Amino acid sequence: MIKGIVLLIVFIAIAIMVGKLVTKVKMPAILGWLLTGMMIGPYALGWLSNGMLNSTWFHVISSICEITAGLFIGTELIWKELKKSGKQILTICFSEAFGAFLIVTIAFGIIFAVTDIPIYLAFIFGAIALATAPAPSLSIINEYKAKGPVTSTLIPLAILDDVIALIVFFMVIGVTSNVLAGGGLPLYYAPLIIVLSIIVGIVMGILASFILKKECDKKSTILLVLLCVILTTGVGLYINEYILPSPMMNLMLVGVTFSATFANIIPIERLEQIKEHINIVIILTMIILIINLGAPLDFHLILGAGVFTAIYIVARAIGKLGGSYIGAVISKAPVTVKKYLGFTLLPHSGVSLIFTGIAVSTLMQPAPEYAAIIQGTIAAAAVINEVIAVILAKQGFKLAGELDDKKELELNTESVIQGL
């Protein structure tokens, strides 16, 4: 175990260095982390073995990281701010989110019907496609000091988009688990695991608010947050292991609800202090999660998934661009929002990679061949799409006339993480 932890620290250091190299060519550091996982995994250099990936201690660390990953989204879900978004934001958000879901699901549904692959896999692809990674677009906003209708629409929409993605994804995974169990699980099990996750998150979030509301120094804040995260992880693991018929309550959803709950209870000044202090913790946990996703990837699978990857990227882009345009038209948004908002929604890493890891773990035992299809397709799409999407996102802001041309875009590691 000690040797494994030392190796994990070394892997994190390597990922950080590769991430910094990737940012030199103005790409998100998260791609460097993913490539590091692939490089050190069993199918490449073999430094990170299957034995280590499947060990109990690594599973516990990964679970803690899933709860922490929920802090990305949860701490931004301030109810007072969300209420200001209005019907326009909600209309556009639902339209672009379900646009991507429908187009991707239909595209793969047709292909899988012909190739005799189960249709539930198409819904999983559609659910993963829902997610938007706000990091690159928000980094552009920050670096260029972007202002205007597209910018003001994107910021709250990026948060709501991930909320919808979480709900739809976990519903699809729940139903898929029921199908793979041969009908052994009751139909209400899919919504139950979501409701249970939310309840656990709310209860632990309320308890955490009493611990975190009092101001203290950076070191104490980090320790208190970690204590709350570890306790929440323990409750989630216990329920998965001893209460549910199979371990399917997802810890990231618990983490989102947990952090959103305490974020809406404690003073906003204290919340901002916490977010600033725990940034380094979030970076490290995200690196571990992405390494864990990239390590089991077989490069041959990525190469073999070329057609599926191309279809996925194109179908998702059509869904996001078309859905955002339709939503903007319905809600009577400004012309620039109608034309260019969709380009800022194309980045896809971050949450989507975590979703992929969850989908793969769900399918690995009952249907490993289909887990490989998802793993190879999304991994390749994450690399290819992110390169294209960052360029198009910047172009969207530029065409909308919202960039300060005097500012230079620098997608460094810190700005990317803060945007996630």
Coordinates of C-alpha atoms in Angstrom, one line a residue:
M1 CA 0.0 0.0 0.0
I2 CA 2.8 2.4 1.0
K3 CA 4.6 1.7 -2.3
G4 CA 1.4 2.2 -4.2
I5 CA 0.8 5.6 -2.6
V6 CA 4.4 6.7 -3.4
L7 CA 3.8 5.6 -7.0
L8 CA 0.6 7.6 -7.1
I9 CA 2.4 10.7 -5.9
V10 CA 5.0 10.2 -8.7
F11 CA 2.2 9.8 -11.2
I12 CA 0.5 13.0 -10.1
A13 CA 3.8 14.8 -10.5
I14 CA 4.2 13.5 -14.0
A15 CA 0.6 14.5 -14.9
I16 CA 1.2 18.0 -13.6
M17 CA 4.3 18.4 -15.8
V18 CA 2.6 17.0 -18.9
G19 CA -0.4 19.2 -18.2
K20 CA 1.9 22.3 -18.1
L21 CA 3.5 21.2 -21.4
V22 CA 0.0 20.9 -23.0
T23 CA -0.9 24.4 -21.8
K24 CA 2.1 25.7 -23.7
V25 CA 0.2 25.1 -26.9
K26 CA -2.9 26.7 -25.3
M27 CA -4.8 23.5 -24.7
P28 CA -6.5 22.5 -21.4
A29 CA -4.2 20.8 -18.9
I30 CA -6.8 18.1 -18.4
L31 CA -5.7 16.6 -21.7
G32 CA -2.2 16.3 -20.4
W33 CA -3.6 14.4 -17.4
L34 CA -5.6 12.0 -19.6
L35 CA -2.5 11.4 -21.8
T36 CA -0.4 10.7 -18.7
G37 CA -2.9 8.1 -17.5
M38 CA -2.8 6.4 -21.0
M39 CA 1.0 6.6 -21.0
I40 CA 1.6 4.9 -17.6
G41 CA -1.3 2.5 -17.9
P42 CA -1.1 -1.3 -18.4
Y43 CA -1.4 -1.0 -22.2
A44 CA 1.6 1.4 -22.5
L45 CA 4.5 1.6 -20.1
G46 CA 2.7 -0.5 -17.5
W47 CA 3.7 1.6 -14.5
L48 CA 0.1 1.7 -13.2
S49 CA -1.0 -1.9 -13.2
N50 CA -4.4 -3.4 -13.1
G51 CA -3.6 -4.8 -9.6
M52 CA -3.2 -1.2 -8.3
L53 CA -6.3 0.0 -10.1
N54 CA -8.4 -2.7 -8.5
S55 CA -6.9 -2.5 -5.0
T56 CA -9.1 -1.5 -2.0
W57 CA -7.0 1.5 -1.0
F58 CA -7.1 2.9 -4.5
H59 CA -10.9 2.4 -4.7
V60 CA -11.3 4.3 -1.4
I61 CA -9.0 7.2 -2.7
S62 CA -11.0 7.3 -6.0
S63 CA -14.2 7.5 -4.0
I64 CA -12.9 10.4 -2.0
C65 CA -11.9 12.1 -5.2
E66 CA -15.4 11.6 -6.6
I67 CA -17.0 13.4 -3.7
T68 CA -14.4 16.2 -4.0
A69 CA -15.1 16.4 -7.7
G70 CA -18.7 17.4 -6.8
L71 CA -17.3 20.6 -5.3
F72 CA -16.6 21.8 -8.9
I73 CA -20.3 22.2 -9.5
G74 CA -21.9 22.3 -6.1
T75 CA -20.2 25.3 -4.7
E76 CA -21.4 27.3 -7.7
L77 CA -25.0 26.4 -7.2
I78 CA -26.1 29.4 -5.1
W79 CA -29.9 29.6 -5.1
K80 CA -30.1 33.4 -5.0
E81 CA -27.9 33.6 -8.1
L82 CA -29.7 30.8 -10.0
K83 CA -33.1 32.6 -9.5
K84 CA -31.7 35.6 -11.4
S85 CA -31.0 33.5 -14.5
G86 CA -34.6 33.7 -15.5
K87 CA -36.7 31.8 -18.0
Q88 CA -34.4 32.6 -20.9
I89 CA -31.5 30.8 -19.4
L90 CA -33.6 27.8 -18.5
T91 CA -35.1 27.6 -22.0
I92 CA -31.8 27.7 -23.7
C93 CA -30.2 25.3 -21.2
F94 CA -32.9 22.6 -21.7
S95 CA -32.9 23.1 -25.4
E96 CA -29.2 22.7 -26.0
A97 CA -28.8 19.9 -23.4
F98 CA -31.5 17.7 -24.7
G99 CA -30.6 18.7 -28.3
A100 CA -27.2 17.0 -27.8
F101 CA -28.8 14.1 -26.0
L102 CA -31.4 13.4 -28.7
I103 CA -29.1 13.8 -31.7
V104 CA -26.3 11.6 -30.3
T105 CA -28.8 9.0 -29.0
I106 CA -30.6 8.8 -32.4
A107 CA -27.3 8.7 -34.3
F108 CA -25.9 5.8 -32.3
G109 CA -29.3 4.2 -32.1
I110 CA -29.5 3.8 -35.8
I111 CA -25.9 2.6 -36.0
F112 CA -26.3 0.1 -33.2
A113 CA -29.6 -1.2 -34.6
V114 CA -27.7 -2.1 -37.8
T115 CA -24.6 -3.5 -36.0
D116 CA -26.6 -5.5 -33.5
I117 CA -25.3 -3.6 -30.4
P118 CA -27.8 -3.1 -27.5
I119 CA -29.7 0.2 -27.8
Y120 CA -29.1 1.1 -24.2
L121 CA -25.5 2.0 -25.2
A122 CA -26.9 4.7 -27.5
F123 CA -28.6 6.3 -24.5
I124 CA -25.4 6.2 -22.5
F125 CA -23.6 8.0 -25.3
G126 CA -26.4 10.6 -25.4
A127 CA -26.3 11.1 -21.6
I128 CA -22.5 11.6 -21.7
A129 CA -22.9 14.1 -24.6
L130 CA -25.1 16.3 -22.4
A131 CA -22.3 17.5 -20.3
T132 CA -20.4 20.8 -21.1
A133 CA -17.0 21.6 -19.7
P134 CA -17.1 25.3 -18.8
A135 CA -13.3 25.4 -18.1
P136 CA -12.1 26.5 -21.6
S137 CA -14.9 29.0 -22.3
L138 CA -14.7 30.5 -18.8
S139 CA -11.0 30.8 -19.1
I140 CA -11.4 32.7 -22.3
I141 CA -13.9 35.0 -20.5
N142 CA -11.4 35.5 -17.7
E143 CA -8.3 36.1 -19.9
Y144 CA -10.0 38.4 -22.5
K145 CA -12.3 40.1 -19.9
A146 CA -15.2 39.2 -22.2
K147 CA -18.5 41.0 -21.7
G148 CA -21.8 40.9 -23.5
P149 CA -25.0 38.8 -24.0
V150 CA -23.2 35.6 -24.8
T151 CA -20.9 35.9 -21.8
S152 CA -23.7 36.7 -19.4
T153 CA -25.8 33.8 -20.7
L154 CA -23.0 31.3 -20.6
I155 CA -21.9 31.7 -17.0
P156 CA -25.2 30.5 -15.3
L157 CA -26.0 28.2 -18.2
A158 CA -22.8 26.3 -17.7
I159 CA -23.8 25.5 -14.2
L160 CA -27.4 24.5 -15.0
D161 CA -26.2 22.4 -17.9
D162 CA -24.1 20.2 -15.6
V163 CA -27.1 19.8 -13.2
I164 CA -29.3 18.6 -16.0
A165 CA -26.4 16.3 -17.2
L166 CA -26.1 14.8 -13.8
I167 CA -29.8 14.0 -13.5
V168 CA -30.2 12.5 -17.0
F169 CA -26.9 10.6 -16.8
F170 CA -27.6 8.9 -13.5
M171 CA -31.2 8.1 -14.6
V172 CA -29.8 6.4 -17.8
I173 CA -27.1 4.5 -15.8
G174 CA -29.8 3.4 -13.3
V175 CA -32.1 2.1 -16.0
T176 CA -29.1 0.4 -17.7
S177 CA -28.1 -1.3 -14.5
N178 CA -31.6 -2.6 -14.1
V179 CA -31.5 -4.0 -17.7
L180 CA -28.2 -5.6 -17.1
A181 CA -29.5 -7.2 -13.9
G182 CA -32.0 -9.0 -16.0
G183 CA -35.0 -7.2 -14.4
G184 CA -33.8 -8.3 -11.0
L185 CA -34.0 -4.8 -9.7
P186 CA -37.4 -3.0 -9.3
L187 CA -38.2 -0.2 -11.7
Y188 CA -38.2 2.4 -9.0
Y189 CA -34.5 1.6 -8.3
A190 CA -33.2 4.1 -10.9
P191 CA -34.8 7.2 -9.4
L192 CA -34.2 5.8 -5.9
I193 CA -30.5 5.9 -6.2
I194 CA -30.7 9.5 -7.3
V195 CA -33.0 10.5 -4.5
L196 CA -31.0 8.6 -2.0
S197 CA -27.8 10.3 -3.2
I198 CA -29.5 13.7 -2.9
I199 CA -30.7 13.0 0.6
V200 CA -27.3 11.8 1.8
G201 CA -25.7 14.9 0.2
I202 CA -28.2 17.3 1.9
V203 CA -27.8 15.7 5.3
M204 CA -24.0 15.7 5.2
G205 CA -24.0 19.2 3.7
I206 CA -26.1 20.5 6.6
L207 CA -23.7 18.9 9.1
A208 CA -20.8 20.3 7.2
S209 CA -22.2 23.8 7.3
F210 CA -21.9 23.8 11.1
I211 CA -18.2 22.8 10.8
L212 CA -17.3 25.1 7.9
K213 CA -19.2 28.3 8.6
K214 CA -16.6 29.7 11.1
E215 CA -13.7 31.5 9.5
C216 CA -10.2 30.0 10.1
D217 CA -6.8 29.9 8.3
K218 CA -6.0 28.1 5.1
K219 CA -4.6 25.0 6.6
S220 CA -7.5 24.5 9.1
T221 CA -10.0 25.1 6.3
I222 CA -8.4 22.4 4.1
L223 CA -8.4 19.9 7.0
L224 CA -12.0 20.7 7.9
V225 CA -13.2 20.3 4.3
L226 CA -11.2 17.0 3.9
L227 CA -12.8 15.8 7.2
C228 CA -16.3 16.5 5.8
V229 CA -15.5 14.9 2.5
I230 CA -14.0 11.8 4.1
L231 CA -17.1 11.4 6.4
T232 CA -19.4 11.8 3.4
T233 CA -17.4 9.3 1.4
G234 CA -17.7 6.8 4.3
V235 CA -21.4 7.2 4.5
G236 CA -21.7 6.7 0.7
L237 CA -19.5 3.6 0.7
Y238 CA -21.4 2.1 3.6
I239 CA -24.7 2.5 1.8
N240 CA -23.3 1.1 -1.4
E241 CA -21.8 -1.9 0.3
Y242 CA -24.4 -2.8 3.0
I243 CA -27.7 -1.3 2.1
L244 CA -28.2 -1.2 -1.7
P245 CA -28.6 -4.6 -3.5
S246 CA -25.7 -3.5 -5.7
P247 CA -23.2 -0.6 -5.3
M248 CA -24.7 2.0 -7.8
M249 CA -25.3 5.1 -5.7
N250 CA -22.8 7.5 -7.3
L251 CA -20.6 9.5 -5.1
M252 CA -20.1 12.5 -7.3
L253 CA -23.8 13.3 -7.2
V254 CA -23.6 13.0 -3.4
G255 CA -20.6 15.4 -3.6
V256 CA -22.5 17.9 -5.7
T257 CA -25.5 17.9 -3.4
F258 CA -23.3 17.9 -0.3
S259 CA -21.3 21.0 -1.4
A260 CA -24.4 22.8 -2.8
T261 CA -26.1 22.4 0.5
F262 CA -23.4 23.9 2.7
A263 CA -22.7 26.5 0.0
N264 CA -26.2 27.9 0.4
I265 CA -26.1 27.9 4.2
I266 CA -22.7 29.5 5.1
P267 CA -22.0 33.2 4.5
I268 CA -20.9 34.0 0.9
E269 CA -17.7 35.5 2.2
R270 CA -16.7 32.3 3.9
L271 CA -17.7 30.2 0.9
E272 CA -15.4 32.3 -1.3
Q273 CA -12.6 31.7 1.2
I274 CA -13.2 28.0 1.2
K275 CA -13.2 27.8 -2.6
E276 CA -9.9 29.7 -2.7
H277 CA -8.3 27.6 0.0
I278 CA -9.3 24.1 -1.3
N279 CA -8.4 24.9 -5.0
I280 CA -5.2 22.8 -4.7
V281 CA -7.1 19.9 -3.2
I282 CA -9.6 20.0 -6.1
I283 CA -6.7 20.0 -8.6
L284 CA -5.1 17.0 -7.1
T285 CA -8.3 15.0 -6.9
M286 CA -9.2 15.8 -10.5
I287 CA -5.8 14.7 -11.6
I288 CA -6.2 11.3 -9.9
L289 CA -9.7 10.8 -11.4
I290 CA -8.4 11.5 -14.9
I291 CA -5.4 9.3 -14.5
N292 CA -7.7 6.6 -13.3
L293 CA -9.8 7.0 -16.4
G294 CA -6.9 7.1 -18.8
A295 CA -4.8 4.3 -17.4
P296 CA -7.0 1.3 -18.5
L297 CA -7.3 2.6 -22.0
D298 CA -6.0 0.3 -24.7
F299 CA -4.5 2.5 -27.5
H300 CA -5.7 -0.1 -30.0
L301 CA -9.3 0.5 -28.8
I302 CA -8.9 4.2 -29.4
L303 CA -7.7 3.7 -33.0
G304 CA -10.4 1.1 -33.6
A305 CA -13.1 3.5 -32.4
G306 CA -12.4 6.1 -35.1
V307 CA -15.8 6.0 -36.8
F308 CA -17.7 6.1 -33.6
T309 CA -15.6 9.0 -32.3
A310 CA -16.2 11.0 -35.5
I311 CA -20.0 10.3 -35.3
Y312 CA -20.0 11.3 -31.6
I313 CA -18.2 14.6 -32.1
V314 CA -20.3 15.7 -35.1
A315 CA -23.6 14.6 -33.6
R316 CA -22.9 16.3 -30.3
A317 CA -21.8 19.5 -32.1
I318 CA -25.1 19.5 -34.1
G319 CA -27.1 19.0 -31.0
K320 CA -25.4 21.8 -29.0
L321 CA -25.3 24.3 -31.8
G322 CA -28.9 23.6 -33.0
G323 CA -30.3 23.2 -29.6
S324 CA -28.9 26.5 -28.3
Y325 CA -30.1 28.3 -31.4
I326 CA -33.7 26.9 -31.1
G327 CA -33.7 27.8 -27.3
A328 CA -32.5 31.3 -28.0
V329 CA -35.1 31.8 -30.7
I330 CA -37.9 30.6 -28.4
S331 CA -36.8 32.8 -25.5
K332 CA -36.2 35.8 -27.8
A333 CA -32.5 36.1 -26.9
P334 CA -30.2 38.6 -28.6
V335 CA -29.0 37.8 -32.1
T336 CA -25.4 37.2 -30.9
V337 CA -26.7 34.6 -28.4
K338 CA -28.6 32.8 -31.2
K339 CA -25.7 32.7 -33.5
Y340 CA -22.6 32.2 -31.3
L341 CA -23.6 30.7 -27.9
G342 CA -23.4 27.2 -29.2
F343 CA -19.7 27.5 -30.1
T344 CA -18.9 28.2 -26.4
L345 CA -20.7 25.0 -25.4
L346 CA -18.6 22.6 -27.4
P347 CA -15.8 21.9 -24.9
H348 CA -16.5 18.5 -23.4
S349 CA -13.7 17.2 -21.0
G350 CA -14.0 17.2 -17.2
V351 CA -17.4 16.0 -16.2
S352 CA -17.8 14.0 -19.3
L353 CA -14.7 12.0 -18.6
I354 CA -15.9 11.3 -15.1
F355 CA -19.2 10.2 -16.6
T356 CA -17.3 7.9 -18.9
G357 CA -15.5 6.3 -15.9
I358 CA -18.8 5.7 -14.2
A359 CA -20.4 4.1 -17.3
V360 CA -17.3 1.9 -17.9
S361 CA -17.4 0.7 -14.3
T362 CA -21.1 -0.1 -14.6
L363 CA -20.6 -2.1 -17.8
M364 CA -17.2 -3.7 -17.1
Q365 CA -18.4 -6.8 -15.4
P366 CA -21.7 -7.6 -17.2
A367 CA -20.7 -6.3 -20.7
P368 CA -16.9 -5.6 -20.9
E369 CA -17.0 -5.4 -24.8
Y370 CA -19.5 -2.5 -24.6
A371 CA -17.5 -0.8 -21.8
A372 CA -14.5 -0.9 -24.2
I373 CA -16.6 0.9 -26.9
I374 CA -17.5 3.7 -24.6
Q375 CA -14.0 4.0 -23.2
G376 CA -12.3 4.1 -26.5
T377 CA -14.8 6.4 -28.2
I378 CA -15.0 9.1 -25.5
A379 CA -11.3 9.1 -24.7
A380 CA -10.5 9.8 -28.3
A381 CA -13.3 12.3 -28.5
A382 CA -12.0 14.1 -25.4
V383 CA -8.6 14.7 -27.0
I384 CA -9.8 15.5 -30.6
N385 CA -12.9 17.6 -29.6
E386 CA -11.1 19.6 -27.0
V387 CA -8.5 20.8 -29.5
I388 CA -11.2 21.9 -31.9
A389 CA -13.6 23.2 -29.3
V390 CA -11.2 25.6 -27.6
I391 CA -10.6 27.2 -31.0
L392 CA -14.3 27.4 -31.9
A393 CA -15.2 28.7 -28.4
K394 CA -12.8 31.6 -28.7
Q395 CA -14.1 32.3 -32.2
G396 CA -17.6 32.4 -30.9
F397 CA -16.8 35.1 -28.4
K398 CA -14.8 37.0 -31.1
L399 CA -17.7 36.9 -33.7
A400 CA -20.1 38.0 -30.9
G401 CA -17.8 41.1 -30.4
E402 CA -17.3 40.4 -26.7
L403 CA -13.5 39.9 -26.5
D404 CA -11.0 42.5 -25.5
D405 CA -8.5 42.1 -28.3
K406 CA -5.7 43.6 -26.2
K407 CA -5.8 40.6 -23.9
E408 CA -3.9 37.5 -24.8
L409 CA -5.4 34.1 -24.2
E410 CA -3.4 31.9 -21.9
L411 CA -5.1 28.7 -21.0
N412 CA -2.8 27.8 -18.1
T413 CA -3.4 25.1 -15.6
E414 CA -4.7 27.4 -12.9
S415 CA -7.3 29.1 -15.1
V416 CA -8.5 25.8 -16.5
I417 CA -9.0 24.3 -13.0
Q418 CA -10.8 27.4 -11.7
G419 CA -13.2 27.2 -14.7
L420 CA -14.0 23.5 -14.2

